Amino acid sequence: MLVDPTTAMWSDRLFQATLVVLLLALVFASLEYAARRVARAAVLHEEPAPVGAGSTAVTAPEEPPSDDGRRSRADRYGRIGISLMVLAALTHLGSIVLRGFAAYRWPLGNMYEFTSALCLMAVGAWLVLVRRHPGLRPAGVFVLTPVVLLMFVTGTVLYLDAAPVVPALQSYWIIIHVTTITLASGLLLVPGVASLLFLVKRNGKPASWAAKLPSAESLDRLAYRVTVLAFPLYTFGIITGAVWAEAAWGRFWGWDPKETVAFVAWVLYAAYLHARATAGWKNSGAAAWINTAGFATIVFNLFFINMVVAGLHSYAGV
């Protein structure tokens, strides 16, 4: 038997449950963000009560209403959102593991499985960052939004039934190469979002919705540190892909469309790290734009190259 239908069914059910839980986490992250905005607006617009002009006795101004209740409510929403993200990560991991057991192979053999794992990596990376830096939590709504959208596209447009992989993927290199690229791509989603938010915060008059985001300096540090971690993984993934290409097709590099765009993304991230470490470029919009362009290239490679352009990597398509 090539596929275990019962295990495959439970894998699909866990994926669907993960999407529902992530939607709920997004709702609570949005509620936290909105509550913090309301609390901040209340503080900014508080004015003391007018003092009587003709009276000899000066009446003390009323104490402005405390925003502790609003902040407490925002914290409660945030903690619930994080708890739901943890639950979603566990069900998501279960879905991926069961997918592998159902098909009797490593569960990264097509676009559905790759994108699903990428979303799990992004959520996991964000949970680790929030645990270490709780002040970043209000930005969670901007990380969860693309993750939820990707999960929806994965479960609808990209979905494939569990099945054996094509002969080109029946190699131990799929465990090394595809897993590394998935981990790196999932991690790079976080600095991509952080750089976009940095560009908004750095604007002279940021939009009102960006008022409760972490500071521009915090977002810049977040983008840089995660990229520093993800870039060596991405580099290793490209190298192992070249070794696998030599074993499968007899050449290390052939400028296949997917290889070419992956190389362009690598150059952009290398340029970002170089610029970010160069005096005068730290906290600059130029470096953030380079990082954003690198992430846009990865997204382009993931969807357009895999699904539209024909090449040797077409087996990874829908």
CSV table of N, CA, C and O in Angstrom, one decimal, residues 200-282:
chain,number,residue,atom,x,y,z
A,200,VAL,N,7.7,51.9,7.5
A,200,VAL,CA,6.5,52.6,7.9
A,200,VAL,C,6.9,53.5,9.1
A,200,VAL,O,6.5,54.7,9.2
A,201,LYS,N,7.5,52.9,10.1
A,201,LYS,CA,7.8,53.7,11.3
A,201,LYS,C,8.8,54.8,11.1
A,201,LYS,O,8.8,55.8,11.7
A,202,ARG,N,9.7,54.6,10.1
A,202,ARG,CA,10.8,55.5,9.8
A,202,ARG,C,10.2,56.7,9.1
A,202,ARG,O,10.9,57.8,9.1
A,203,ASN,N,9.1,56.6,8.5
A,203,ASN,CA,8.5,57.7,7.8
A,203,ASN,C,8.2,58.9,8.8
A,203,ASN,O,7.9,58.7,10.0
A,204,GLY,N,8.3,60.1,8.4
A,204,GLY,CA,8.2,61.2,9.3
A,204,GLY,C,6.9,61.3,10.0
A,204,GLY,O,6.8,61.6,11.2
A,205,LYS,N,5.8,60.9,9.3
A,205,LYS,CA,4.4,60.9,9.9
A,205,LYS,C,3.8,59.5,9.7
A,205,LYS,O,3.1,59.3,8.7
A,206,PRO,N,4.2,58.6,10.5
A,206,PRO,CA,3.7,57.2,10.3
A,206,PRO,C,2.2,57.2,10.4
A,206,PRO,O,1.5,58.0,11.1
A,207,ALA,N,1.6,56.2,9.7
A,207,ALA,CA,0.1,56.0,9.8
A,207,ALA,C,-0.3,55.7,11.2
A,207,ALA,O,0.4,55.2,12.0
A,208,SER,N,-1.6,56.1,11.5
A,208,SER,CA,-2.0,55.9,12.9
A,208,SER,C,-2.0,54.4,13.3
A,208,SER,O,-1.8,54.1,14.5
A,209,TRP,N,-2.2,53.5,12.3
A,209,TRP,CA,-2.2,52.1,12.7
A,209,TRP,C,-0.9,51.6,13.1
A,209,TRP,O,-0.7,50.6,13.7
A,210,ALA,N,0.2,52.4,12.8
A,210,ALA,CA,1.6,52.0,13.1
A,210,ALA,C,2.0,52.6,14.4
A,210,ALA,O,3.2,52.3,14.8
A,211,ALA,N,1.1,53.3,15.1
A,211,ALA,CA,1.6,54.0,16.3
A,211,ALA,C,2.0,53.1,17.4
A,211,ALA,O,2.9,53.4,18.2
A,212,LYS,N,1.4,51.9,17.6
A,212,LYS,CA,1.7,51.0,18.7
A,212,LYS,C,2.7,49.9,18.3
A,212,LYS,O,2.9,49.0,19.0
A,213,LEU,N,3.3,50.1,17.1
A,213,LEU,CA,4.4,49.1,16.7
A,213,LEU,C,5.6,49.3,17.6
A,213,LEU,O,5.8,50.4,18.1
A,214,PRO,N,6.5,48.3,17.7
A,214,PRO,CA,7.8,48.6,18.4
A,214,PRO,C,8.5,49.7,17.6
A,214,PRO,O,8.2,50.0,16.5
A,215,SER,N,9.5,50.2,18.3
A,215,SER,CA,10.3,51.3,17.7
A,215,SER,C,11.0,50.9,16.4
A,215,SER,O,11.2,49.7,16.2
A,216,ALA,N,11.3,51.9,15.6
A,216,ALA,CA,12.0,51.6,14.3
A,216,ALA,C,13.3,50.9,14.6
A,216,ALA,O,13.7,49.9,13.9
A,217,GLU,N,14.0,51.3,15.7
A,217,GLU,CA,15.3,50.6,16.0
A,217,GLU,C,15.1,49.2,16.4
A,217,GLU,O,15.9,48.3,16.0
A,218,SER,N,14.0,48.9,17.1
A,218,SER,CA,13.7,47.5,17.5
A,218,SER,C,13.4,46.6,16.3
A,218,SER,O,13.9,45.5,16.2
A,219,LEU,N,12.6,47.2,15.4
A,219,LEU,CA,12.3,46.4,14.2
A,219,LEU,C,13.5,46.2,13.3
A,219,LEU,O,13.7,45.1,12.7
A,220,ASP,N,14.4,47.2,13.3
A,220,ASP,CA,15.6,47.0,12.5
A,220,ASP,C,16.5,46.0,13.1
A,220,ASP,O,17.1,45.1,12.4
A,221,ARG,N,16.7,45.9,14.4
A,221,ARG,CA,17.5,44.9,15.1
A,221,ARG,C,16.8,43.5,14.8
A,221,ARG,O,17.6,42.5,14.6
A,222,LEU,N,15.5,43.4,14.9
A,222,LEU,CA,14.8,42.2,14.7
A,222,LEU,C,15.1,41.6,13.3
A,222,LEU,O,15.5,40.5,13.1
A,223,ALA,N,15.0,42.5,12.3
A,223,ALA,CA,15.2,42.1,10.9
A,223,ALA,C,16.6,41.6,10.7
A,223,ALA,O,16.9,40.6,10.1
A,224,TYR,N,17.6,42.3,11.3
A,224,TYR,CA,19.0,42.0,11.1
A,224,TYR,C,19.3,40.7,11.8
A,224,TYR,O,20.0,39.8,11.2
A,225,ARG,N,18.9,40.5,13.0
A,225,ARG,CA,19.3,39.3,13.8
A,225,ARG,C,18.7,38.0,13.2
A,225,ARG,O,19.4,37.0,13.1
A,226,VAL,N,17.5,38.1,12.8
A,226,VAL,CA,16.9,36.9,12.2
A,226,VAL,C,17.5,36.6,10.8
A,226,VAL,O,17.7,35.4,10.5
A,227,THR,N,17.8,37.6,10.0
A,227,THR,CA,18.4,37.4,8.7
A,227,THR,C,19.8,36.8,8.9
A,227,THR,O,20.3,36.0,8.2
A,228,VAL,N,20.6,37.3,9.9
A,228,VAL,CA,21.9,36.7,10.2
A,228,VAL,C,21.8,35.2,10.5
A,228,VAL,O,22.7,34.5,10.1
A,229,LEU,N,20.7,34.8,11.2
A,229,LEU,CA,20.5,33.4,11.5
A,229,LEU,C,20.1,32.6,10.2
A,229,LEU,O,20.5,31.5,10.0
A,230,ALA,N,19.2,33.2,9.4
A,230,ALA,CA,18.6,32.5,8.3
A,230,ALA,C,19.5,32.4,7.1
A,230,ALA,O,19.5,31.5,6.3
A,231,PHE,N,20.4,33.5,6.9
A,231,PHE,CA,21.2,33.5,5.7
A,231,PHE,C,22.1,32.3,5.6
A,231,PHE,O,22.3,31.8,4.5
A,232,PRO,N,22.9,31.9,6.6
A,232,PRO,CA,23.7,30.7,6.5
A,232,PRO,C,22.9,29.5,6.1
A,232,PRO,O,23.4,28.6,5.4
A,233,LEU,N,21.7,29.4,6.7
A,233,LEU,CA,20.9,28.2,6.3
A,233,LEU,C,20.5,28.3,4.9
A,233,LEU,O,20.5,27.2,4.2
A,234,TYR,N,20.1,29.4,4.4
A,234,TYR,CA,19.7,29.6,3.0
A,234,TYR,C,20.9,29.3,2.1
A,234,TYR,O,20.8,28.6,1.0
A,235,THR,N,22.1,29.7,2.5
A,235,THR,CA,23.3,29.4,1.7
A,235,THR,C,23.6,27.9,1.7
A,235,THR,O,23.9,27.4,0.6
A,236,PHE,N,23.5,27.3,2.8
A,236,PHE,CA,23.7,25.8,2.9
A,236,PHE,C,22.6,25.1,2.0
A,236,PHE,O,22.9,24.1,1.3
A,237,GLY,N,21.4,25.6,2.0
A,237,GLY,CA,20.4,25.0,1.2
A,237,GLY,C,20.7,25.1,-0.3
A,237,GLY,O,20.5,24.2,-1.1
A,238,ILE,N,21.2,26.2,-0.7
A,238,ILE,CA,21.6,26.4,-2.1
A,238,ILE,C,22.7,25.5,-2.5
A,238,ILE,O,22.7,24.8,-3.6
A,239,ILE,N,23.7,25.4,-1.6
A,239,ILE,CA,24.9,24.5,-1.9
A,239,ILE,C,24.4,23.0,-2.0
A,239,ILE,O,24.8,22.3,-2.9
A,240,THR,N,23.6,22.6,-1.0
A,240,THR,CA,23.1,21.2,-1.1
A,240,THR,C,22.2,21.0,-2.3
A,240,THR,O,22.2,19.9,-2.9
A,241,GLY,N,21.5,22.0,-2.7
A,241,GLY,CA,20.7,21.9,-4.0
A,241,GLY,C,21.6,21.7,-5.2
A,241,GLY,O,21.3,20.9,-6.1
A,242,ALA,N,22.7,22.4,-5.2
A,242,ALA,CA,23.7,22.2,-6.3
A,242,ALA,C,24.3,20.8,-6.3
A,242,ALA,O,24.4,20.1,-7.4
A,243,VAL,N,24.6,20.3,-5.1
A,243,VAL,CA,25.1,18.9,-5.0
A,243,VAL,C,24.1,17.9,-5.5
A,243,VAL,O,24.4,16.9,-6.2
A,244,TRP,N,22.8,18.1,-5.1
A,244,TRP,CA,21.7,17.2,-5.5
A,244,TRP,C,21.5,17.3,-7.0
A,244,TRP,O,21.3,16.3,-7.7
A,245,ALA,N,21.7,18.5,-7.6
A,245,ALA,CA,21.5,18.7,-9.0
A,245,ALA,C,22.6,17.9,-9.8
A,245,ALA,O,22.3,17.3,-10.8
A,246,GLU,N,23.8,17.9,-9.2
A,246,GLU,CA,24.9,17.1,-9.9
A,246,GLU,C,24.6,15.6,-9.9
A,246,GLU,O,24.8,14.9,-10.9
A,247,ALA,N,24.0,15.2,-8.8
A,247,ALA,CA,23.7,13.8,-8.7
A,247,ALA,C,22.5,13.4,-9.5
A,247,ALA,O,22.5,12.3,-10.1
A,248,ALA,N,21.6,14.3,-9.7
A,248,ALA,CA,20.4,13.9,-10.4
A,248,ALA,C,20.5,14.2,-11.9
A,248,ALA,O,20.0,13.5,-12.8
A,249,TRP,N,21.1,15.4,-12.3
A,249,TRP,CA,21.1,15.8,-13.7
A,249,TRP,C,22.5,15.9,-14.2
A,249,TRP,O,22.7,16.3,-15.4
A,250,GLY,N,23.6,15.7,-13.5
A,250,GLY,CA,24.9,15.7,-14.0
A,250,GLY,C,25.6,17.0,-14.1
A,250,GLY,O,26.6,17.1,-14.7
A,251,ARG,N,25.0,18.0,-13.4
A,251,ARG,CA,25.7,19.3,-13.4
A,251,ARG,C,25.3,20.0,-12.1
A,251,ARG,O,24.2,19.8,-11.6
A,252,PHE,N,26.2,20.8,-11.5
A,252,PHE,CA,26.0,21.5,-10.3
A,252,PHE,C,25.0,22.7,-10.5
A,252,PHE,O,24.2,23.0,-9.6
A,253,TRP,N,25.2,23.4,-11.6
A,253,TRP,CA,24.4,24.6,-11.8
A,253,TRP,C,24.1,24.8,-13.3
A,253,TRP,O,25.0,24.7,-14.1
A,254,GLY,N,22.8,25.0,-13.6
A,254,GLY,CA,22.4,25.1,-15.0
A,254,GLY,C,21.6,26.4,-15.3
A,254,GLY,O,21.0,26.5,-16.4
A,255,TRP,N,21.6,27.3,-14.4
A,255,TRP,CA,20.8,28.5,-14.5
A,255,TRP,C,19.3,28.2,-14.9
A,255,TRP,O,18.7,28.9,-15.7
A,256,ASP,N,18.8,27.2,-14.3
A,256,ASP,CA,17.4,26.9,-14.3
A,256,ASP,C,16.6,28.1,-13.7
A,256,ASP,O,17.2,28.7,-12.8
A,257,PRO,N,15.4,28.4,-14.1
A,257,PRO,CA,14.7,29.6,-13.6
A,257,PRO,C,14.7,29.6,-12.0
A,257,PRO,O,15.0,30.7,-11.4
A,258,LYS,N,14.5,28.5,-11.4
A,258,LYS,CA,14.4,28.5,-9.9
A,258,LYS,C,15.8,28.7,-9.3
A,258,LYS,O,15.9,29.4,-8.3
A,259,GLU,N,16.8,28.1,-10.0
A,259,GLU,CA,18.2,28.3,-9.5
A,259,GLU,C,18.6,29.8,-9.6
A,259,GLU,O,19.2,30.4,-8.7
A,260,THR,N,18.2,30.4,-10.7
A,260,THR,CA,18.6,31.8,-11.0
A,260,THR,C,17.9,32.7,-10.0
A,260,THR,O,18.6,33.6,-9.4
A,261,VAL,N,16.6,32.6,-9.8
A,261,VAL,CA,15.9,33.5,-8.8
A,261,VAL,C,16.4,33.2,-7.4
A,261,VAL,O,16.6,34.2,-6.6
A,262,ALA,N,16.7,32.0,-7.0
A,262,ALA,CA,17.3,31.7,-5.7
A,262,ALA,C,18.6,32.4,-5.5
A,262,ALA,O,18.9,32.9,-4.5
A,263,PHE,N,19.4,32.4,-6.6
A,263,PHE,CA,20.7,33.1,-6.5
A,263,PHE,C,20.5,34.6,-6.4
A,263,PHE,O,21.3,35.3,-5.6
A,264,VAL,N,19.6,35.2,-7.1
A,264,VAL,CA,19.3,36.6,-7.0
A,264,VAL,C,18.9,36.9,-5.5
A,264,VAL,O,19.3,37.9,-5.0
A,265,ALA,N,18.0,36.1,-4.9
A,265,ALA,CA,17.7,36.3,-3.5
A,265,ALA,C,18.9,36.2,-2.6
A,265,ALA,O,19.0,37.1,-1.7
A,266,TRP,N,19.8,35.3,-2.9
A,266,TRP,CA,21.0,35.2,-2.1
A,266,TRP,C,21.8,36.4,-2.2
A,266,TRP,O,22.3,36.9,-1.1
A,267,VAL,N,22.0,37.0,-3.4
A,267,VAL,CA,22.8,38.2,-3.6
A,267,VAL,C,22.1,39.4,-2.8
A,267,VAL,O,22.8,40.2,-2.2
A,268,LEU,N,20.8,39.5,-2.9
A,268,LEU,CA,20.1,40.5,-2.2
A,268,LEU,C,20.3,40.5,-0.7
A,268,LEU,O,20.6,41.5,0.0
A,269,TYR,N,20.2,39.3,-0.1
A,269,TYR,CA,20.4,39.1,1.3
A,269,TYR,C,21.9,39.4,1.7
A,269,TYR,O,22.1,39.9,2.8
A,270,ALA,N,22.8,38.9,0.9
A,270,ALA,CA,24.2,39.2,1.2
A,270,ALA,C,24.4,40.7,1.1
A,270,ALA,O,25.2,41.3,2.0
A,271,ALA,N,23.8,41.4,0.2
A,271,ALA,CA,24.0,42.9,0.1
A,271,ALA,C,23.3,43.5,1.3
A,271,ALA,O,23.9,44.5,1.8
A,272,TYR,N,22.2,43.0,1.8
A,272,TYR,CA,21.6,43.6,3.0
A,272,TYR,C,22.5,43.5,4.2
A,272,TYR,O,22.7,44.4,4.9
A,273,LEU,N,23.0,42.3,4.4
A,273,LEU,CA,23.9,42.1,5.6
A,273,LEU,C,25.1,42.9,5.5
A,273,LEU,O,25.6,43.5,6.5
A,274,HIS,N,25.7,43.1,4.3
A,274,HIS,CA,26.8,43.9,4.1
A,274,HIS,C,26.5,45.4,4.4
A,274,HIS,O,27.2,46.1,5.1
A,275,ALA,N,25.3,45.8,3.8
A,275,ALA,CA,24.9,47.2,4.0
A,275,ALA,C,24.6,47.5,5.5
A,275,ALA,O,25.0,48.5,6.1
A,276,ARG,N,23.9,46.5,6.1
A,276,ARG,CA,23.5,46.7,7.5
A,276,ARG,C,24.7,46.8,8.5
A,276,ARG,O,24.7,47.5,9.5
A,277,ALA,N,25.8,46.1,8.1
A,277,ALA,CA,27.1,46.1,8.9
A,277,ALA,C,28.0,47.3,8.6
A,277,ALA,O,29.0,47.4,9.2
A,278,THR,N,27.6,48.1,7.6
A,278,THR,CA,28.5,49.2,7.1
A,278,THR,C,28.1,50.4,7.9
A,278,THR,O,26.9,50.7,8.0
A,279,ALA,N,29.1,51.2,8.3
A,279,ALA,CA,28.8,52.4,9.0
A,279,ALA,C,28.0,53.4,8.1
A,279,ALA,O,28.2,53.6,7.0
A,280,GLY,N,27.0,54.0,8.7
A,280,GLY,CA,26.1,54.9,8.0
A,280,GLY,C,24.8,54.2,7.4
A,280,GLY,O,23.9,54.9,7.1
A,281,TRP,N,24.8,52.9,7.3
A,281,TRP,CA,23.7,52.2,6.8
A,281,TRP,C,22.8,51.6,7.8
A,281,TRP,O,21.7,51.2,7.6
A,282,LYS,N,23.3,51.6,9.1
A,282,LYS,CA,22.4,51.0,10.1
A,282,LYS,C,21.2,51.9,10.4
A,282,LYS,O,21.3,53.1,10.3
